Amino acid sequence: MARLVMKFGGTSVAGMDRIRNAARHVKREVDAGAQVAVVVSAMAGKTDELVALCRDASPHFDRREYDSVVASGEQVTAGLLAIALQSIGVAARSWQGWQIPILTTQTPGAARISGIDGERIVANLVARNEVAVIAGFQGLSKGTGRVTTLGRGGSDTSAVAVAAAIKADRCDIYTDVDGIYTTDPRVVPKARRLDRVAYEEMLEMASLGAKVMQVRSVELAMLKKVKTVVRSSFENPDSPRSGTLICDEEDIVEQQVVTGIAFSRDEAQITLRRVADRPGVAAAIFSPLAEAGINVDMIVQVASDDTVTTDITFTVGSGDFDRAKAILEKTKAQIGYAALQGAGGVAKVSAIGIGMRSHSGVAAIAFQALSEKGINIRAITTSEIKISVLIDTAYTELAVRTLHAIYGLDEA
Ligand code: ADP
Ligand code: ASP
Ligand code: MG
């Protein structure tokens, strides 16, 4: 008997009609004989609304209370979907994170799943013969005994973690697009749907801005080898299409050099001028930022010709920009630099593909194409399977479309 996890995102449960439609997808699988655990998000926009209420209550709100407020969105949709299932003759029961329990670390607003008793869920599925509808995004901190949430987009991670815990044959992520595309189809209408994408590529795409799956969920799927499919909940539940399978690279027959283009507009650039060129200076800059929980990316160090000083440039998320600058100004004496320059309004555009490992000249093609469009590159980083360029935000769409075309990804 197949065992499945079916996850429905915010737009897929945005109102009662959508919830009823999701219920029909679940019924199809149950009728086909599968054991099903469902994971739901809050209704689209609900979590934003709850976050705004917390901010309204106090700009310096207690993060533990934030968790208890924002976790409520998923409680509602879990219950409503269970009712919708029952009303079409499918036995179902809703479960909140603490009832499973989905155990997590303590960090409010950004907890990580530390354990799920899969056998207990399975025993329940078998003994009761009913669909378990689990509230995504939320868990229970073992340390504090309080409700926690997993960070925005965290229901994806709940779903993959449950799938791993119950050894599901597949984890289906139902969303508002019918799979993973070569880039965000809302920005580039010529984007193509991929039949398959490798875990590593999906991980890069998610980390570099494609918000279709939470980064942590892809990490977990890769680590636990969860067969994950991204597919649409909007199509007719009686004639579903296959979506995109996230799988091992060995399972991809026709490998392109570049598989996809990702972008993130929420970046800021910081440059430290004339930093003392001595051992320990990078640690002096980046350790305090790390301690403050600020993620740093695209670090570029310029070798200066006098070898006494150097320039260091890096990016942070725009939400961390002011905090990062304040920390660096406070530690100016310890670091030893002449000037700090910061620029908001920058975007990171990346080309990703495991085929890059065995092809040279991939980056040069991008640089040439961008220069022909008059787009200035502020910083570059590369890894084995990706190239990222930092540009002015105003050129984001043009850059994404240009790279999408030059790497042969446009739909014919
Ligand atoms: P859900 O509410 O179901 O979790 P999300 O909004 O989190 O849905 O993710 C789906 C969205 O991700 C799509 O509507 C699409 O605009 C966006 N997206 C970004 N990059 C991609 C991509 N490469 N392929 C498909 N969708 C993408
Ligand atoms: N509802 C949560 C959010 O909007 C979790 C999720 O949808 O995955 O971030
Ligand atoms: Mg999402």
Coordinates of C-alpha atoms and ligand atoms in Angstrom, one line a residue:
M1 CA 0.0 0.0 0.0
A2 CA 1.4 3.4 -1.0
R3 CA 2.0 5.9 1.7
L4 CA 1.9 9.6 0.8
V5 CA 2.3 13.0 2.2
M6 CA 0.3 15.7 0.5
K7 CA 1.1 19.3 1.3
F8 CA -1.2 22.2 0.4
G9 CA 0.2 25.7 0.4
G10 CA -1.5 28.9 1.2
T11 CA -3.1 29.6 -2.2
S12 CA -4.3 26.0 -2.3
V13 CA -6.4 26.5 0.9
A14 CA -7.2 30.2 0.4
G15 CA -11.0 29.7 0.9
M16 CA -13.6 27.0 1.3
D17 CA -13.8 26.3 -2.5
R18 CA -10.0 25.8 -2.7
I19 CA -10.2 23.6 0.5
R20 CA -12.9 21.5 -1.0
N21 CA -10.8 21.1 -4.2
A22 CA -7.8 20.1 -2.0
A23 CA -10.1 17.5 -0.3
R24 CA -10.9 16.0 -3.7
H25 CA -7.2 15.6 -4.5
V26 CA -6.8 13.7 -1.2
K27 CA -9.9 11.6 -1.9
R28 CA -8.5 10.5 -5.2
E29 CA -5.4 9.1 -3.5
V30 CA -7.3 7.5 -0.7
D31 CA -9.7 5.9 -3.2
A32 CA -6.6 4.5 -5.0
G33 CA -5.7 2.8 -1.8
A34 CA -3.0 5.1 -0.3
Q35 CA -2.4 5.9 3.3
V36 CA -2.3 9.7 3.4
A37 CA -0.9 12.3 5.8
V38 CA -1.7 15.8 4.7
V39 CA 0.2 18.9 5.8
V40 CA -1.5 22.3 5.4
S41 CA -0.4 26.0 5.3
A42 CA -2.5 28.8 6.6
M43 CA -4.8 30.5 4.0
A44 CA -2.9 32.8 1.6
G45 CA -2.2 36.1 3.3
K46 CA -3.2 34.9 6.8
T47 CA 0.3 34.6 8.2
D48 CA 1.2 38.1 6.9
E49 CA -1.9 39.4 8.6
L50 CA -1.0 37.7 11.9
V51 CA 2.6 39.0 11.7
A52 CA 1.3 42.6 11.1
L53 CA -1.0 42.2 14.2
C54 CA 2.1 41.3 16.3
R55 CA 3.9 44.4 15.1
D56 CA 0.9 46.5 15.8
A57 CA 0.7 45.0 19.3
S58 CA 4.3 46.1 19.9
P59 CA 7.2 46.8 17.6
H60 CA 9.4 44.9 20.1
F61 CA 7.1 41.9 20.4
D62 CA 8.0 38.8 22.4
R63 CA 9.0 36.2 19.7
R64 CA 7.5 33.4 21.8
E65 CA 4.1 35.1 21.7
Y66 CA 4.6 35.7 17.9
D67 CA 4.9 31.9 17.6
S68 CA 1.6 31.4 19.4
V69 CA -0.1 34.0 17.3
V70 CA 1.2 33.0 13.8
A71 CA 0.8 29.2 14.4
S72 CA -3.0 29.8 14.6
G73 CA -3.4 30.1 10.8
E74 CA -2.5 26.5 10.2
Q75 CA -4.8 25.3 13.0
V76 CA -7.8 26.7 11.2
T77 CA -7.0 25.2 7.8
A78 CA -6.2 21.8 9.3
G79 CA -9.6 21.6 10.9
L80 CA -11.4 23.0 7.9
L81 CA -9.8 20.4 5.5
A82 CA -10.6 17.6 7.9
I83 CA -14.3 18.7 7.9
A84 CA -14.2 19.0 4.1
L85 CA -12.8 15.5 3.8
Q86 CA -15.4 14.1 6.2
S87 CA -18.2 15.7 4.2
I88 CA -17.2 13.8 1.1
G89 CA -17.0 10.5 2.9
V90 CA -13.2 10.4 3.7
A91 CA -12.4 9.7 7.4
A92 CA -10.1 12.4 8.6
R93 CA -8.8 14.0 11.8
S94 CA -6.7 17.2 12.2
W95 CA -3.5 17.3 14.3
Q96 CA -1.6 20.3 15.6
G97 CA 2.2 20.3 15.8
W98 CA 2.1 19.7 19.6
Q99 CA -0.3 16.8 19.3
I100 CA 1.9 14.7 16.9
P101 CA 4.3 16.0 18.4
I102 CA 6.6 17.7 15.9
L103 CA 9.5 18.4 18.2
T104 CA 11.7 21.4 17.4
T105 CA 14.5 23.5 18.8
Q106 CA 13.7 26.5 20.9
T107 CA 14.4 29.4 18.6
P108 CA 11.2 31.3 18.3
G109 CA 10.2 32.1 14.7
A110 CA 13.0 30.0 13.3
A111 CA 12.9 26.7 15.0
R112 CA 14.2 23.6 13.4
I113 CA 12.5 20.2 13.5
S114 CA 14.5 17.9 15.9
G115 CA 12.3 14.8 15.9
I116 CA 9.0 13.3 14.8
D117 CA 7.7 9.9 16.0
G118 CA 6.8 8.5 12.6
E119 CA 5.8 5.1 14.0
R120 CA 3.1 6.7 16.1
I121 CA 1.7 8.6 13.0
V122 CA 1.8 5.3 11.0
A123 CA 0.2 3.3 13.8
N124 CA -2.6 5.9 13.8
L125 CA -3.0 5.9 10.0
V126 CA -3.3 2.1 10.1
A127 CA -5.4 1.7 13.3
R128 CA -7.9 4.4 12.5
N129 CA -7.8 4.1 8.8
E130 CA -8.3 7.9 8.5
V131 CA -6.4 10.7 6.9
A132 CA -4.2 12.7 9.3
V133 CA -4.4 16.4 8.5
I134 CA -1.4 18.0 10.1
A135 CA -0.9 21.7 10.7
G136 CA 2.3 22.7 9.0
F137 CA 4.8 25.4 10.0
Q138 CA 4.4 24.7 13.8
G139 CA 6.0 22.5 16.4
L140 CA 6.6 22.0 20.0
S141 CA 9.9 23.0 21.7
K142 CA 11.0 20.1 23.9
G143 CA 13.1 22.6 26.0
T144 CA 10.4 25.1 26.7
G145 CA 7.2 23.1 26.2
R146 CA 5.9 26.0 24.0
V147 CA 4.6 26.2 20.5
T148 CA 7.2 27.2 17.9
T149 CA 7.2 28.1 14.2
L150 CA 9.7 27.1 11.5
G151 CA 10.3 30.3 9.6
R152 CA 8.3 31.6 6.6
G153 CA 7.5 29.0 4.1
G154 CA 8.0 26.4 6.8
S155 CA 5.1 24.1 5.9
D156 CA 7.2 22.7 3.1
T157 CA 9.7 21.6 5.8
S158 CA 6.9 20.1 7.9
A159 CA 5.8 18.1 5.0
V160 CA 9.2 16.7 4.0
A161 CA 10.0 15.9 7.7
V162 CA 6.7 14.0 8.1
A163 CA 7.4 12.2 4.9
A164 CA 10.8 11.1 6.1
A165 CA 9.5 10.1 9.5
I166 CA 6.7 7.9 8.1
K167 CA 8.9 6.6 5.3
A168 CA 6.4 7.9 2.7
D169 CA 6.8 6.7 -0.9
R170 CA 6.3 10.3 -2.0
C171 CA 5.9 13.8 -0.7
D172 CA 3.6 15.9 -3.0
I173 CA 3.9 19.6 -2.7
Y174 CA 0.7 21.1 -4.1
T175 CA 1.0 24.7 -5.0
D176 CA -0.3 27.4 -7.4
V177 CA 2.1 26.4 -10.2
D178 CA 2.3 23.0 -11.9
G179 CA 5.9 22.4 -11.1
I180 CA 9.4 23.8 -10.9
Y181 CA 10.1 26.1 -13.8
T182 CA 13.4 27.3 -15.3
T183 CA 12.8 30.5 -13.5
D184 CA 9.8 32.2 -11.8
P185 CA 7.0 31.9 -14.4
R186 CA 5.4 35.0 -13.0
V187 CA 8.4 37.0 -14.1
V188 CA 9.4 35.2 -17.3
P189 CA 6.4 34.0 -19.2
K190 CA 8.7 32.0 -21.5
A191 CA 9.9 29.9 -18.5
R192 CA 9.6 26.1 -19.1
R193 CA 8.4 23.5 -16.6
L194 CA 11.0 21.0 -15.7
D195 CA 10.1 17.3 -15.6
R196 CA 13.0 16.6 -13.2
V197 CA 15.4 18.7 -11.2
A198 CA 18.3 17.4 -9.0
Y199 CA 18.2 18.0 -5.2
E200 CA 21.4 20.0 -5.4
E201 CA 20.0 22.3 -8.1
M202 CA 16.8 22.8 -6.3
L203 CA 18.7 23.6 -3.2
E204 CA 20.7 26.3 -5.0
M205 CA 17.6 27.7 -6.7
A206 CA 15.8 27.9 -3.4
S207 CA 18.7 29.5 -1.5
L208 CA 19.3 32.0 -4.3
G209 CA 15.8 33.3 -4.3
A210 CA 13.2 30.9 -5.9
K211 CA 10.7 30.9 -3.1
V212 CA 8.8 27.9 -4.4
M213 CA 10.1 25.7 -1.6
Q214 CA 11.7 26.6 1.7
V215 CA 15.4 26.0 1.6
R216 CA 15.4 23.8 4.7
S217 CA 12.8 21.5 3.1
V218 CA 15.0 20.8 0.1
E219 CA 18.0 20.2 2.4
L220 CA 15.9 17.7 4.3
A221 CA 14.6 16.0 1.2
M222 CA 18.2 15.6 -0.1
L223 CA 19.5 14.3 3.2
K224 CA 16.7 11.8 3.8
K225 CA 16.2 11.0 0.1
V226 CA 12.5 11.9 0.1
K227 CA 11.0 11.6 -3.3
T228 CA 9.4 15.1 -3.6
V229 CA 7.1 16.3 -6.4
V230 CA 6.0 19.9 -6.9
R231 CA 2.6 20.0 -8.6
S232 CA -0.5 22.1 -9.0
S233 CA -3.6 21.9 -6.8
F234 CA -5.6 24.0 -9.2
E235 CA -6.1 21.4 -11.9
N236 CA -9.0 19.0 -12.0
P237 CA -8.5 16.5 -9.1
D238 CA -9.8 13.8 -11.4
S239 CA -7.2 14.2 -14.1
P240 CA -4.0 15.3 -12.3
R241 CA -0.7 16.0 -14.1
S242 CA 2.6 14.9 -13.0
G243 CA 4.5 18.1 -11.9
T244 CA 8.3 18.2 -11.3
L245 CA 10.2 15.4 -9.5
I246 CA 13.1 16.5 -7.3
C247 CA 15.5 13.6 -7.5
D248 CA 19.1 12.4 -7.6
E249 CA 21.2 13.8 -10.4
E250 CA 21.8 10.2 -11.7
D251 CA 18.1 10.0 -12.4
I252 CA 18.1 12.8 -14.8
V253 CA 18.7 11.6 -18.3
E254 CA 19.1 14.8 -20.3
Q255 CA 21.2 17.2 -18.4
Q256 CA 21.4 20.8 -19.5
V257 CA 24.4 22.9 -18.7
V258 CA 22.2 25.5 -17.0
T259 CA 18.9 24.3 -15.5
G260 CA 17.5 27.5 -14.1
I261 CA 17.8 31.1 -13.2
A262 CA 17.0 32.4 -9.7
F263 CA 17.0 35.9 -8.4
S264 CA 16.6 37.8 -5.2
R265 CA 15.8 41.5 -5.0
D266 CA 16.2 41.7 -1.2
E267 CA 20.0 42.2 -1.1
A268 CA 22.3 45.0 0.2
Q269 CA 26.0 45.5 -0.5
I270 CA 28.5 46.5 2.0
T271 CA 32.1 47.5 1.2
L272 CA 34.9 48.1 3.7
R273 CA 37.6 50.2 2.2
R274 CA 41.3 49.9 3.1
V275 CA 41.0 47.1 5.6
A276 CA 44.3 46.1 7.2
D277 CA 45.7 43.2 5.2
R278 CA 46.6 40.9 8.1
P279 CA 45.6 37.4 9.4
G280 CA 42.4 37.4 11.5
V281 CA 40.8 40.4 9.8
A282 CA 38.1 38.4 8.0
A283 CA 37.2 36.8 11.3
A284 CA 37.1 40.2 13.0
I285 CA 34.5 41.3 10.4
F286 CA 32.4 38.3 10.0
S287 CA 32.3 36.7 13.5
P288 CA 30.3 39.6 15.1
L289 CA 27.8 39.4 12.1
A290 CA 27.5 35.7 12.5
E291 CA 26.9 36.1 16.2
A292 CA 24.1 38.5 15.5
G293 CA 22.5 35.9 13.2
I294 CA 23.2 37.9 10.0
N295 CA 23.7 35.8 6.9
V296 CA 26.6 37.0 4.7
D297 CA 27.0 36.1 1.1
M298 CA 29.1 36.9 -2.0
I299 CA 32.2 37.8 -0.1
V300 CA 34.8 39.4 -2.4
Q301 CA 38.3 40.4 -1.2
V302 CA 40.4 42.6 -3.4
A303 CA 44.2 42.2 -3.2
S304 CA 45.5 45.7 -3.0
D305 CA 48.7 46.7 -4.8
D306 CA 50.4 48.0 -1.6
T307 CA 49.6 44.8 0.2
V308 CA 49.1 46.8 3.4
T309 CA 45.4 47.3 2.9
T310 CA 42.6 45.6 1.0
D311 CA 38.9 46.1 0.2
I312 CA 36.3 43.6 1.2
T313 CA 32.8 43.6 -0.3
F314 CA 29.9 41.3 0.7
T315 CA 26.1 41.2 0.6
V316 CA 23.5 40.7 3.4
G317 CA 19.8 40.5 3.2
S318 CA 18.2 43.9 2.9
G319 CA 16.4 43.3 6.2
D320 CA 19.7 43.0 8.0
F321 CA 21.4 45.9 6.2
D322 CA 21.0 48.5 9.0
R323 CA 21.9 46.1 11.8
A324 CA 25.0 44.9 9.9
K325 CA 26.2 48.5 9.3
A326 CA 25.7 49.3 13.0
I327 CA 27.7 46.3 14.1
L328 CA 30.6 47.1 11.7
E329 CA 30.7 50.7 12.8
K330 CA 30.8 49.6 16.4
T331 CA 33.7 47.2 15.7
K332 CA 35.6 49.7 13.4
A333 CA 38.5 50.0 15.8
Q334 CA 39.0 46.2 16.2
I335 CA 38.7 45.6 12.5
G336 CA 40.7 48.6 11.3
Y337 CA 39.3 50.0 8.1
A338 CA 39.1 53.4 6.5
A339 CA 35.6 53.6 5.3
L340 CA 32.3 51.7 5.1
Q341 CA 30.2 52.1 2.0
G342 CA 26.7 50.6 1.8
A343 CA 24.3 50.2 -1.1
G344 CA 20.7 49.0 -0.9
G345 CA 18.7 48.4 -4.0
V346 CA 20.8 45.6 -5.4
A347 CA 19.7 42.2 -6.6
K348 CA 21.4 38.9 -7.1
V349 CA 20.8 37.0 -10.3
S350 CA 22.1 33.4 -10.5
A351 CA 22.4 30.7 -13.1
I352 CA 22.3 27.2 -11.8
G353 CA 23.1 23.8 -13.3
I354 CA 25.0 20.7 -12.4
G355 CA 26.1 20.5 -16.0
M356 CA 28.4 23.4 -15.2
R357 CA 30.8 21.0 -13.5
S358 CA 31.8 19.6 -16.9
H359 CA 31.6 22.7 -19.1
S360 CA 33.9 25.7 -19.2
G361 CA 33.1 29.2 -20.4
V362 CA 29.6 29.2 -18.9
A363 CA 30.2 32.3 -16.8
A364 CA 31.8 34.2 -19.7
I365 CA 28.6 33.8 -21.7
A366 CA 26.7 35.5 -19.0
F367 CA 29.1 38.4 -18.6
Q368 CA 29.0 39.1 -22.3
A369 CA 25.2 38.9 -22.6
L370 CA 24.8 41.3 -19.6
S371 CA 27.3 43.8 -20.9
E372 CA 25.5 43.9 -24.3
K373 CA 22.4 45.0 -22.4
G374 CA 24.4 47.6 -20.5
I375 CA 24.0 45.9 -17.2
N376 CA 26.8 46.7 -14.8
I377 CA 28.0 43.8 -12.5
R378 CA 28.9 44.9 -9.0
A379 CA 30.2 41.6 -7.7
I380 CA 30.5 38.0 -8.9
T381 CA 30.6 34.7 -7.1
T382 CA 30.7 31.2 -8.5
S383 CA 30.6 27.7 -7.3
E384 CA 30.8 24.3 -9.0
I385 CA 27.1 24.5 -10.1
K386 CA 26.2 28.2 -10.0
I387 CA 27.2 31.7 -11.1
S388 CA 25.8 34.7 -9.2
V389 CA 26.1 38.4 -10.2
L390 CA 25.1 41.4 -8.1
I391 CA 23.4 44.1 -10.1
D392 CA 21.2 47.2 -9.6
T393 CA 17.6 46.0 -8.7
A394 CA 16.2 48.0 -11.6
Y395 CA 17.8 45.6 -14.1
T396 CA 16.6 42.4 -12.4
E397 CA 14.0 41.4 -14.9
L398 CA 16.1 42.3 -17.9
A399 CA 19.0 40.3 -16.5
V400 CA 16.9 37.3 -15.7
R401 CA 15.3 37.3 -19.2
T402 CA 18.7 37.8 -20.8
L403 CA 20.3 34.9 -19.0
H404 CA 17.2 32.7 -19.5
A405 CA 17.4 33.3 -23.3
I406 CA 21.2 33.0 -23.7
Y407 CA 21.3 29.6 -21.9
G408 CA 18.6 28.3 -24.2
L409 CA 15.9 28.0 -21.6
D410 CA 13.2 30.0 -23.3
E411 CA 10.2 28.0 -24.4
A412 CA 10.3 27.4 -28.2
Ligands
ADP1 P1 2.6 28.0 -1.5 O1 1.7 29.0 -1.0 O2 1.9 26.9 -2.2 O3 3.7 27.5 -0.5 P2 4.6 29.7 -2.7 O4 4.1 31.1 -3.1 O5 5.4 29.6 -1.5 O6 3.4 28.7 -2.7 O7 5.5 29.2 -4.0 C1 4.9 29.1 -5.3 C2 5.4 30.3 -6.1 O8 6.8 30.2 -6.3 C3 4.9 30.4 -7.5 O9 3.6 31.0 -7.5 C4 6.0 31.1 -8.3 O10 5.6 32.5 -8.5 C5 7.2 31.1 -7.3 N1 8.4 30.6 -8.0 C6 9.6 31.2 -7.9 N2 10.5 30.6 -8.6 C7 9.9 29.5 -9.2 C8 10.3 28.5 -10.1 N3 11.6 28.4 -10.5 N4 9.4 27.6 -10.5 C9 8.1 27.6 -10.0 N5 7.7 28.6 -9.2 C10 8.5 29.5 -8.8
ASP2 N1 1.9 30.0 6.6 C1 3.4 30.1 6.7 C2 3.9 31.2 5.9 O1 3.2 31.9 5.2 C3 4.0 28.8 6.4 C4 3.9 28.3 4.9 O2 3.0 28.8 4.3 O3 4.6 27.5 4.5 O4 5.1 31.5 5.9
MG3 MG 5.5 28.3 0.2

